[in-house]
Each structure stands twice: as C-alpha cells, then as structure tokens.
Amino acid sequence: MTLALTTAGESHGPALVAILTGLPAGLVLDREAIDADLRRRQEGYGRSPRQQIETDQVDVFAGLRHGRTLGTPLALVVWNRDHKNWTWGMNPWPPEGEPEGKGTKPVTLPRPGHADLAGVLKYGLSDVRDALERASARHTAVHVAAGSVAKALLGTIGVSVEGRTVEEESLRARIDEARKERDTVGGLIEVRARGVPPGLGSYATKEDRLDARLAAAVMGIQAVKGVEIGEGFALAGKFGSEAHDEIRTDRRRDTNHAGGIEAGVSNGEEIVVRAAMKPLPSLMKPLASVDLKSGTAGEALVERSDVAAVEALAVVAEAAVAWELARAAHEKFGGDAVDDFVAAWRAYLERIGWR
Ligand code: EPS
C-alpha cells in the first residue's frame, strides 16, 4: 500500500483535518514531538496576531492506540481556536440569528497574488471568502502534523529531515522594514535530508522521479514560486567538469552539486531542496483591484495577516519533504508492520554493501 494524505479545513472553520493511509502498523508516535513541530511552525518572525490566538496541538481521532499506529487510516485534527470569533461567518450550516463576529460581510475586492480572483471565477462564487479560506496557508498546520508522522517513519531507517531559513539576520531586518512600511516580504528556505539510502525514486517514468516529486510537494505550499534541488539554477552556468560529483571507490562523493539526486533517484548523499517564497499578498497598504460587485476600480481587501511567513515555510517544507521521502521509502521497502519495513531496508543495505 502506498502512503497517501488527504486534508480538509478552512482557515477560520472549526478545524483542520488530515487522513493518512498506508502507514505500517507498530509505528511509535510521540504527541510531544508532533506538537513541538506545530509550535515551530507558529513561532516564526513576522507572523500575524492570529498566532497569539492559536496554540496548535494535534488530536488523533483514529488509527492509533496507546501511541502505536494500527495500520489503519490515521485521522489527525488541529483545531482553529479563532473559529469562536467566526461561528456565524464560517458556520457550515445556514446560521441562525443576527450576523455577529467576523466574516459576516461578503468580500468583493480580490487581493493580487492571493487565490481571490482566480477562485471566484473558477468556482462561480460571489464572496471572495469562499475561495480564500481554503487557499489560506493556515491549513499547512495539519500538513506539519502529517510531516511529523512521516519523520517518525523515516527515523526508523535512520533518515532525518531539517528545514531552515537562508540568511536569517538580513531576513529579520527586511521584515522589520516591511512592517514599518505596511508591506510584506518573502524569502528563501532550505531543507536537508540526511541518511537517505541510494535508490529512492526512479528514472522509469517522470512521475516516479524523486526530484520531480519533491519539487511538486514543495511548490504545492502556499506562496512558493521557485524550487531547486542541489545547486539547481546555478548549474546551468557551470561546465560539466565542475557540475558533477565524482565517484570514489566507496561510491560516495566529495561534493554534492546534485543535491543527493541523480536521474530522479537518490544517490545516498544529503538531499538538498531550496525554495523561494514570494512576499505575502495581504497588504496593509493595498494594491489596485476591482470591486467584483460594482465593476469599479478599488483597493484590495485589507485583512489581518502575516508580514512574512518564511520561518514557517521552513517547517512546512520540511514536513512536505519528509512526507514525500517517507512515501518513496515505503514504496521501496514496503511492509504492513514497521518491523518488516526496517528489515527490508536492512536487507537492501546489505545487498548493496552501503554503510
Ligand atoms: C493567511 C492569512 C492569515 C495568516 C494565515 C495565512 O490568517 P488570518 O487572516 O487569520 O490572520 O495568519 O496563517 C495562519 C493562520 C497560520 O496558522 O499559518 C493566508 O491568507 O494565507
């Protein structure tokens, strides 16, 4: 069975939900470790006051007993504490009584760069909120919980995954400046995976290529506009003699320009994925837009938001990479029980003589 992940949830709805299928039985999960990742996602510099409302923690509704997976669908829930301020506006059912709280008036001024305009056109909506709620990066919280589970599975075969921002100090200075100017900023992040054995992914089809899968997983995160593996775009300007990682007799490399993947297959070196995040589209100093109701020129919706979420992206991208690597590892080593998965990994390393 391949690992699969389905999520649901709106930013100000009652909760975010993830269902993970295909996980082997017997995987030990640590609630504290999952909650610690959820906290890391919330802590970044430049976040909105929303983060003071939320204290993200995971609840498990199915698939786990006494901290061990059962091999059945694992259902994770992260509650939206802010929903209490939106019970009328985000009621799943036609609300009773007078409108109260937030989200009671339709939004008709789409923000350039957000899902607002594309969403109303695509789905035939009249209230931009019906599009922006799901498009919001809020739902990355439950992806981080799923990524934490993936890291637990990868941990059983000695793989660790870690995301971080690139250029931390200058990033903070840019965030301070943007806040002063009522503007927003983006930035760069990097995820590194250590201990990945050679042979995850395949060149057999483009869908199987590990680099394509990781790029899709990271590009699928809100506000990501660019992804590269290893030295990525810089390789285009190098000679072949400088760009490739020479092979030693022990089949390891002294350099890692390729970022741990050749021909869509992991080569046993550290996997390095970088991503570029665009500046967030909810500006306190709004850009030009159109009022979708009247058709007249206007200014885009101004709504409480983050100045930057780059540090959060590092944690979310770590989760996305972990999930995709866990999926690729489980495709290769299989196993209904986690011990079978680990035994297959050991036997494989033995066969290829990899240490
Ligand atoms: C987001 C807008 C903001 C962010 C949100 C993503 O939400 P709000 O308008 O409720 O402050 O804070 O991210 C989160 C809530 C989160 O937990 O990451 C958007 O439009 O993408």
Short mmCIF file of C-alpha atoms and ligand atoms in Angstrom, two decimals:
data_model
loop_
_atom_site.label_atom_id
_atom_site.label_comp_id
_atom_site.label_asym_id
_atom_site.label_seq_id
_atom_site.Cartn_x
_atom_site.Cartn_y
_atom_site.Cartn_z
CA MET A 1 0.00 0.00 0.00
CA THR A 2 1.37 3.42 -0.85
CA LEU A 3 1.19 6.21 1.69
CA ALA A 4 -1.48 8.79 0.89
CA LEU A 5 -2.51 12.03 2.55
CA THR A 6 -5.83 13.85 2.28
CA THR A 7 -6.52 17.10 4.10
CA ALA A 8 -9.56 19.30 4.64
CA GLY A 9 -10.21 22.53 6.50
CA GLU A 10 -10.74 26.24 6.09
CA SER A 11 -8.66 28.92 7.83
CA HIS A 12 -11.47 30.10 10.15
CA GLY A 13 -13.62 26.96 10.05
CA PRO A 14 -13.87 24.65 13.06
CA ALA A 15 -10.76 22.53 12.39
CA LEU A 16 -8.12 21.21 10.02
CA VAL A 17 -8.22 17.51 9.30
CA ALA A 18 -5.72 15.07 7.77
CA ILE A 19 -6.22 11.41 6.93
CA LEU A 20 -3.06 9.37 6.39
CA THR A 21 -3.48 5.97 4.79
CA GLY A 22 -0.96 3.18 4.12
CA LEU A 23 1.14 3.67 7.25
CA PRO A 24 2.57 0.43 8.63
CA ALA A 25 1.34 -0.85 11.99
CA GLY A 26 3.51 -0.52 15.08
CA LEU A 27 4.98 2.91 14.37
CA VAL A 28 5.52 4.70 17.68
CA LEU A 29 4.27 8.30 17.63
CA ASP A 30 5.16 10.90 20.24
CA ARG A 31 2.47 13.51 20.79
CA GLU A 32 5.03 15.95 22.21
CA ALA A 33 7.19 15.70 19.07
CA ILE A 34 4.22 16.46 16.81
CA ASP A 35 3.13 19.38 18.98
CA ALA A 36 6.72 20.69 19.03
CA ASP A 37 6.70 20.83 15.22
CA LEU A 38 3.34 22.60 15.30
CA ARG A 39 4.82 25.14 17.71
CA ARG A 40 7.88 25.65 15.50
CA ARG A 41 5.57 26.45 12.58
CA GLN A 42 3.84 29.14 14.65
CA GLU A 43 6.93 30.78 16.14
CA GLY A 44 8.49 32.46 13.12
CA TYR A 45 9.37 36.14 12.99
CA GLY A 46 6.79 38.41 11.31
CA ARG A 47 3.67 36.34 11.94
CA SER A 48 0.20 37.82 12.38
CA PRO A 49 -1.58 38.35 15.75
CA ARG A 50 -3.54 35.24 14.72
CA GLN A 51 -0.68 33.21 16.17
CA GLN A 52 -1.49 34.55 19.65
CA ILE A 53 -4.99 33.13 19.28
CA GLU A 54 -3.91 29.69 18.08
CA THR A 55 -1.99 27.15 20.19
CA ASP A 56 -1.79 24.33 17.71
CA GLN A 57 -1.85 20.81 19.12
CA VAL A 58 -2.69 17.55 17.45
CA ASP A 59 -5.71 15.43 18.29
CA VAL A 60 -5.93 11.89 16.96
CA PHE A 61 -9.35 10.55 16.06
CA ALA A 62 -8.43 7.16 14.56
CA GLY A 63 -5.64 4.80 13.64
CA LEU A 64 -3.61 5.00 16.86
CA ARG A 65 -3.77 3.02 20.09
CA HIS A 66 -1.55 3.72 23.07
CA GLY A 67 0.83 5.68 20.85
CA ARG A 68 1.26 2.99 18.17
CA THR A 69 -0.22 3.03 14.67
CA LEU A 70 -2.71 0.26 13.90
CA GLY A 71 -2.05 0.08 10.14
CA THR A 72 -5.46 1.66 9.62
CA PRO A 73 -6.22 5.23 8.44
CA LEU A 74 -4.71 7.73 10.86
CA ALA A 75 -7.01 10.73 11.40
CA LEU A 76 -5.38 13.92 12.72
CA VAL A 77 -7.16 17.10 13.77
CA VAL A 78 -5.79 20.58 14.54
CA TRP A 79 -8.47 22.90 15.89
CA ASN A 80 -8.87 26.53 14.82
CA ARG A 81 -9.27 28.40 18.11
CA ASP A 82 -10.08 31.56 16.15
CA HIS A 83 -13.27 29.84 14.91
CA LYS A 84 -15.04 31.05 18.05
CA ASN A 85 -14.90 34.55 16.52
CA TRP A 86 -16.35 33.28 13.22
CA THR A 87 -19.15 30.96 14.31
CA TRP A 88 -21.75 32.91 12.30
CA GLY A 89 -19.45 33.86 9.40
CA MET A 90 -17.96 30.37 8.90
CA ASN A 91 -20.92 28.27 10.05
CA PRO A 92 -21.03 25.09 7.94
CA TRP A 93 -24.84 25.40 8.04
CA PRO A 94 -27.11 28.38 7.35
CA PRO A 95 -26.54 30.41 10.52
CA GLU A 96 -29.43 31.25 12.82
CA GLY A 97 -29.88 34.65 14.45
CA GLU A 98 -28.40 38.04 13.65
CA PRO A 99 -24.97 38.20 11.99
CA GLU A 100 -22.23 38.56 14.59
CA GLY A 101 -18.47 38.26 14.81
CA LYS A 102 -16.14 38.15 11.81
CA GLY A 103 -16.78 37.17 8.19
CA THR A 104 -20.38 38.38 8.07
CA LYS A 105 -19.99 40.69 5.07
CA PRO A 106 -19.10 39.39 1.60
CA VAL A 107 -15.59 40.21 0.39
CA THR A 108 -15.65 41.62 -3.16
CA LEU A 109 -12.18 43.20 -3.54
CA PRO A 110 -9.69 40.47 -4.58
CA ARG A 111 -6.05 40.74 -3.47
CA PRO A 112 -3.48 40.49 -6.27
CA GLY A 113 -1.35 37.41 -5.59
CA HIS A 114 -3.92 35.53 -3.48
CA ALA A 115 -6.46 32.95 -4.68
CA ASP A 116 -9.24 35.55 -4.51
CA LEU A 117 -9.86 36.38 -8.19
CA ALA A 118 -8.98 33.00 -9.68
CA GLY A 119 -11.15 31.32 -7.05
CA VAL A 120 -14.34 33.30 -7.65
CA LEU A 121 -14.00 32.95 -11.42
CA LYS A 122 -13.22 29.24 -11.35
CA TYR A 123 -15.88 28.19 -8.84
CA GLY A 124 -18.58 30.73 -9.71
CA LEU A 125 -18.50 32.43 -6.29
CA SER A 126 -19.75 35.87 -5.30
CA ASP A 127 -17.96 36.12 -1.93
CA VAL A 128 -14.16 36.02 -2.18
CA ARG A 129 -14.12 34.47 1.31
CA ASP A 130 -15.40 31.21 -0.18
CA ALA A 131 -12.09 30.98 -2.09
CA LEU A 132 -9.57 32.48 0.31
CA GLU A 133 -10.49 30.35 3.32
CA ARG A 134 -9.19 27.10 1.85
CA ALA A 135 -6.37 28.74 -0.10
CA SER A 136 -5.02 30.22 3.15
CA ALA A 137 -1.73 28.89 4.46
CA ARG A 138 -3.46 28.14 7.75
CA HIS A 139 -4.02 24.58 6.61
CA THR A 140 -0.25 23.98 6.49
CA ALA A 141 -0.63 23.28 10.23
CA VAL A 142 -2.13 19.87 9.60
CA HIS A 143 0.48 19.15 6.91
CA VAL A 144 3.12 19.75 9.56
CA ALA A 145 1.40 17.21 11.82
CA ALA A 146 1.43 14.70 8.94
CA GLY A 147 5.08 15.53 8.25
CA SER A 148 5.88 14.76 11.87
CA VAL A 149 4.39 11.29 11.43
CA ALA A 150 6.48 10.88 8.27
CA LYS A 151 9.61 11.86 10.19
CA ALA A 152 8.81 9.19 12.77
CA LEU A 153 8.66 6.56 10.00
CA LEU A 154 11.87 7.84 8.40
CA GLY A 155 13.53 7.80 11.81
CA THR A 156 13.16 4.01 11.93
CA ILE A 157 15.58 3.79 8.97
CA GLY A 158 17.97 6.49 10.20
CA VAL A 159 16.73 9.33 7.97
CA SER A 160 16.40 12.85 9.41
CA VAL A 161 14.91 15.91 7.71
CA GLU A 162 15.50 19.51 8.71
CA GLY A 163 14.30 22.82 7.27
CA ARG A 164 15.78 26.26 7.93
CA THR A 165 15.68 29.77 6.53
CA VAL A 166 18.60 31.04 4.50
CA GLU A 167 20.14 34.40 5.60
CA GLU A 168 18.37 34.74 8.96
CA GLU A 169 19.69 38.16 10.10
CA SER A 170 19.05 40.04 6.85
CA LEU A 171 15.61 38.43 6.68
CA ARG A 172 14.64 39.82 10.08
CA ALA A 173 15.81 43.30 9.11
CA ARG A 174 13.72 43.14 5.93
CA ILE A 175 10.69 42.01 7.93
CA ASP A 176 11.09 44.97 10.34
CA GLU A 177 11.33 47.36 7.41
CA ALA A 178 8.28 45.85 5.69
CA ARG A 179 6.20 46.06 8.86
CA LYS A 180 7.04 49.76 9.16
CA GLU A 181 6.05 50.33 5.54
CA ARG A 182 2.85 48.23 5.93
CA ASP A 183 4.31 45.90 3.31
CA THR A 184 5.23 42.19 3.19
CA VAL A 185 8.30 40.13 2.25
CA GLY A 186 9.21 36.66 1.09
CA GLY A 187 12.50 34.81 1.38
CA LEU A 188 14.49 31.64 0.86
CA ILE A 189 14.43 28.36 2.76
CA GLU A 190 16.35 25.11 2.55
CA VAL A 191 15.52 21.54 3.58
CA ARG A 192 18.19 18.90 4.06
CA ALA A 193 17.58 15.18 4.46
CA ARG A 194 20.38 13.04 5.89
CA GLY A 195 20.74 9.28 5.83
CA VAL A 196 18.59 8.74 2.72
CA PRO A 197 19.79 5.49 1.11
CA PRO A 198 20.57 5.37 -2.60
CA GLY A 199 17.68 4.13 -4.73
CA LEU A 200 14.58 6.10 -3.65
CA GLY A 201 12.54 7.28 -6.64
CA SER A 202 13.10 6.06 -10.18
CA TYR A 203 14.04 7.25 -13.66
CA ALA A 204 11.47 4.79 -15.09
CA THR A 205 8.75 7.43 -15.51
CA LYS A 206 8.71 11.15 -14.88
CA GLU A 207 6.10 10.70 -12.16
CA ASP A 208 8.47 8.42 -10.24
CA ARG A 209 11.40 10.83 -10.28
CA LEU A 210 12.22 11.81 -6.72
CA ASP A 211 13.31 15.34 -7.70
CA ALA A 212 10.03 15.91 -9.56
CA ARG A 213 8.08 14.61 -6.58
CA LEU A 214 9.93 16.76 -4.07
CA ALA A 215 9.61 19.82 -6.30
CA ALA A 216 5.84 19.27 -6.62
CA ALA A 217 5.49 18.73 -2.88
CA VAL A 218 7.32 21.97 -2.04
CA MET A 219 5.83 24.02 -4.90
CA GLY A 220 2.43 22.94 -3.60
CA ILE A 221 2.93 25.02 -0.46
CA GLN A 222 1.30 28.45 -0.42
CA ALA A 223 3.44 31.34 -1.76
CA VAL A 224 6.26 29.15 -3.11
CA LYS A 225 7.31 30.36 -6.56
CA GLY A 226 10.57 28.51 -7.12
CA VAL A 227 12.17 25.20 -6.10
CA GLU A 228 15.63 23.87 -6.83
CA ILE A 229 17.43 20.64 -6.00
CA GLY A 230 21.10 20.93 -5.06
CA GLU A 231 22.73 23.77 -6.93
CA GLY A 232 19.72 23.90 -9.28
CA PHE A 233 19.70 27.07 -11.38
CA ALA A 234 23.40 27.78 -10.75
CA LEU A 235 24.34 24.51 -12.50
CA ALA A 236 23.16 26.00 -15.79
CA GLY A 237 26.19 28.31 -15.79
CA LYS A 238 28.83 25.67 -14.97
CA PHE A 239 30.96 23.35 -17.08
CA GLY A 240 30.16 19.66 -16.79
CA SER A 241 33.55 19.07 -15.21
CA GLU A 242 32.56 21.42 -12.36
CA ALA A 243 28.91 20.42 -12.08
CA HIS A 244 29.06 16.69 -11.41
CA ASP A 245 30.04 14.84 -8.26
CA GLU A 246 32.92 12.44 -8.87
CA ILE A 247 32.51 8.90 -7.56
CA ARG A 248 35.01 7.47 -5.04
CA THR A 249 35.81 3.79 -4.75
CA ASP A 250 33.41 3.52 -1.81
CA ARG A 251 30.75 5.02 -4.15
CA ARG A 252 30.39 8.14 -2.04
CA ARG A 253 31.11 11.70 -3.25
CA ASP A 254 33.30 14.52 -2.01
CA THR A 255 30.96 17.14 -3.49
CA ASN A 256 27.16 17.35 -3.69
CA HIS A 257 26.24 19.70 -6.52
CA ALA A 258 23.38 17.34 -7.43
CA GLY A 259 21.73 17.72 -4.03
CA GLY A 260 21.59 13.96 -3.45
CA ILE A 261 19.55 13.07 -6.53
CA GLU A 262 20.74 11.91 -9.97
CA ALA A 263 18.33 10.93 -12.76
CA GLY A 264 15.43 11.18 -10.33
CA VAL A 265 16.96 8.66 -7.92
CA SER A 266 18.57 9.35 -4.53
CA ASN A 267 22.32 8.66 -4.65
CA GLY A 268 22.98 8.33 -0.92
CA GLU A 269 24.26 11.87 -0.39
CA GLU A 270 22.37 14.52 1.56
CA ILE A 271 19.20 15.63 -0.22
CA VAL A 272 19.07 19.42 -0.53
CA VAL A 273 15.90 21.25 -1.59
CA ARG A 274 15.64 25.04 -1.69
CA ALA A 275 12.53 27.12 -2.18
CA ALA A 276 11.76 30.78 -2.89
CA MET A 277 8.71 32.30 -1.22
CA LYS A 278 7.05 35.35 -2.71
CA PRO A 279 6.00 38.29 -0.48
CA LEU A 280 2.60 37.54 1.06
CA PRO A 281 -0.35 39.06 -0.81
CA SER A 282 -2.38 40.51 2.12
CA LEU A 283 -1.01 44.05 2.30
CA MET A 284 -1.93 46.68 4.87
CA LYS A 285 -1.14 49.17 2.09
CA PRO A 286 -3.47 47.68 -0.53
CA LEU A 287 -2.79 47.29 -4.26
CA ALA A 288 -5.18 48.25 -7.04
CA SER A 289 -8.07 45.88 -7.62
CA VAL A 290 -11.62 45.74 -8.93
CA ASP A 291 -14.85 45.60 -6.94
CA LEU A 292 -16.38 42.44 -8.30
CA LYS A 293 -19.90 43.57 -7.34
CA SER A 294 -19.90 47.05 -8.91
CA GLY A 295 -17.19 46.53 -11.53
CA THR A 296 -15.48 49.76 -10.44
CA ALA A 297 -11.82 50.25 -9.58
CA GLY A 298 -10.97 49.82 -5.92
CA GLU A 299 -8.31 48.79 -3.45
CA ALA A 300 -7.75 45.17 -2.48
CA LEU A 301 -9.09 43.68 0.74
CA VAL A 302 -7.10 44.66 3.84
CA GLU A 303 -7.21 41.81 6.33
CA ARG A 304 -5.10 40.90 9.37
CA SER A 305 -2.20 38.84 8.11
CA ASP A 306 1.48 37.99 8.43
CA VAL A 307 4.26 40.35 7.30
CA ALA A 308 6.29 37.24 6.46
CA ALA A 309 5.98 33.51 6.96
CA VAL A 310 9.41 32.40 5.76
CA GLU A 311 10.36 30.70 9.03
CA ALA A 312 7.04 28.90 8.96
CA LEU A 313 7.75 27.82 5.37
CA ALA A 314 10.99 26.19 6.51
CA VAL A 315 8.97 23.97 8.88
CA VAL A 316 6.19 23.33 6.35
CA ALA A 317 8.67 22.46 3.57
CA GLU A 318 10.48 20.14 5.99
CA ALA A 319 7.14 18.37 6.50
CA ALA A 320 6.44 18.21 2.76
CA VAL A 321 9.89 16.77 2.00
CA ALA A 322 9.58 14.30 4.90
CA TRP A 323 6.18 13.12 3.67
CA GLU A 324 7.42 12.59 0.11
CA LEU A 325 10.59 10.80 1.27
CA ALA A 326 8.55 8.58 3.59
CA ARG A 327 6.27 7.73 0.68
CA ALA A 328 9.24 6.89 -1.56
CA ALA A 329 10.91 4.85 1.20
CA HIS A 330 7.73 2.94 1.89
CA GLU A 331 7.29 2.21 -1.83
CA LYS A 332 10.78 0.71 -1.87
CA PHE A 333 10.77 -1.19 1.41
CA GLY A 334 7.03 -1.83 1.91
CA GLY A 335 5.76 -3.61 4.98
CA ASP A 336 2.43 -3.83 6.79
CA ALA A 337 4.34 -3.76 10.07
CA VAL A 338 7.08 -1.26 10.79
CA ASP A 339 9.47 -4.13 11.62
CA ASP A 340 9.00 -5.51 8.07
CA PHE A 341 9.81 -2.05 6.67
CA VAL A 342 13.01 -1.83 8.72
CA ALA A 343 14.02 -5.43 7.90
CA ALA A 344 13.63 -4.77 4.15
CA TRP A 345 15.76 -1.60 4.45
CA ARG A 346 18.48 -3.58 6.31
CA ALA A 347 18.47 -6.37 3.72
CA TYR A 348 18.75 -3.82 0.90
CA LEU A 349 21.71 -2.02 2.50
CA GLU A 350 23.35 -5.40 2.96
CA ARG A 351 22.83 -6.28 -0.72
CA ILE A 352 24.35 -3.03 -1.99
CA GLY A 353 27.05 -3.00 0.71
CA TRP A 354 26.15 0.51 1.84
CA ARG A 355 27.33 1.93 5.15
C1 EPS B 1 -3.21 33.62 5.72
C2 EPS B 1 -3.68 34.75 6.37
C3 EPS B 1 -3.52 34.92 7.83
C4 EPS B 1 -2.37 34.05 8.31
C5 EPS B 1 -2.68 32.63 7.88
C6 EPS B 1 -2.49 32.54 6.42
O1 EPS B 1 -4.65 34.48 8.55
P1 EPS B 1 -5.50 35.47 9.43
O2 EPS B 1 -6.14 36.38 8.43
O3 EPS B 1 -6.48 34.60 10.17
O4 EPS B 1 -4.52 36.17 10.35
O5 EPS B 1 -2.17 34.22 9.69
O6 EPS B 1 -1.85 31.70 8.52
C7 EPS B 1 -2.30 31.12 9.69
C8 EPS B 1 -3.40 31.44 10.32
C9 EPS B 1 -1.40 30.07 10.18
O7 EPS B 1 -1.69 29.47 11.23
O8 EPS B 1 -0.39 29.83 9.50
C10 EPS B 1 -3.43 33.47 4.27
O9 EPS B 1 -4.21 34.23 3.70
O10 EPS B 1 -2.79 32.61 3.62
#
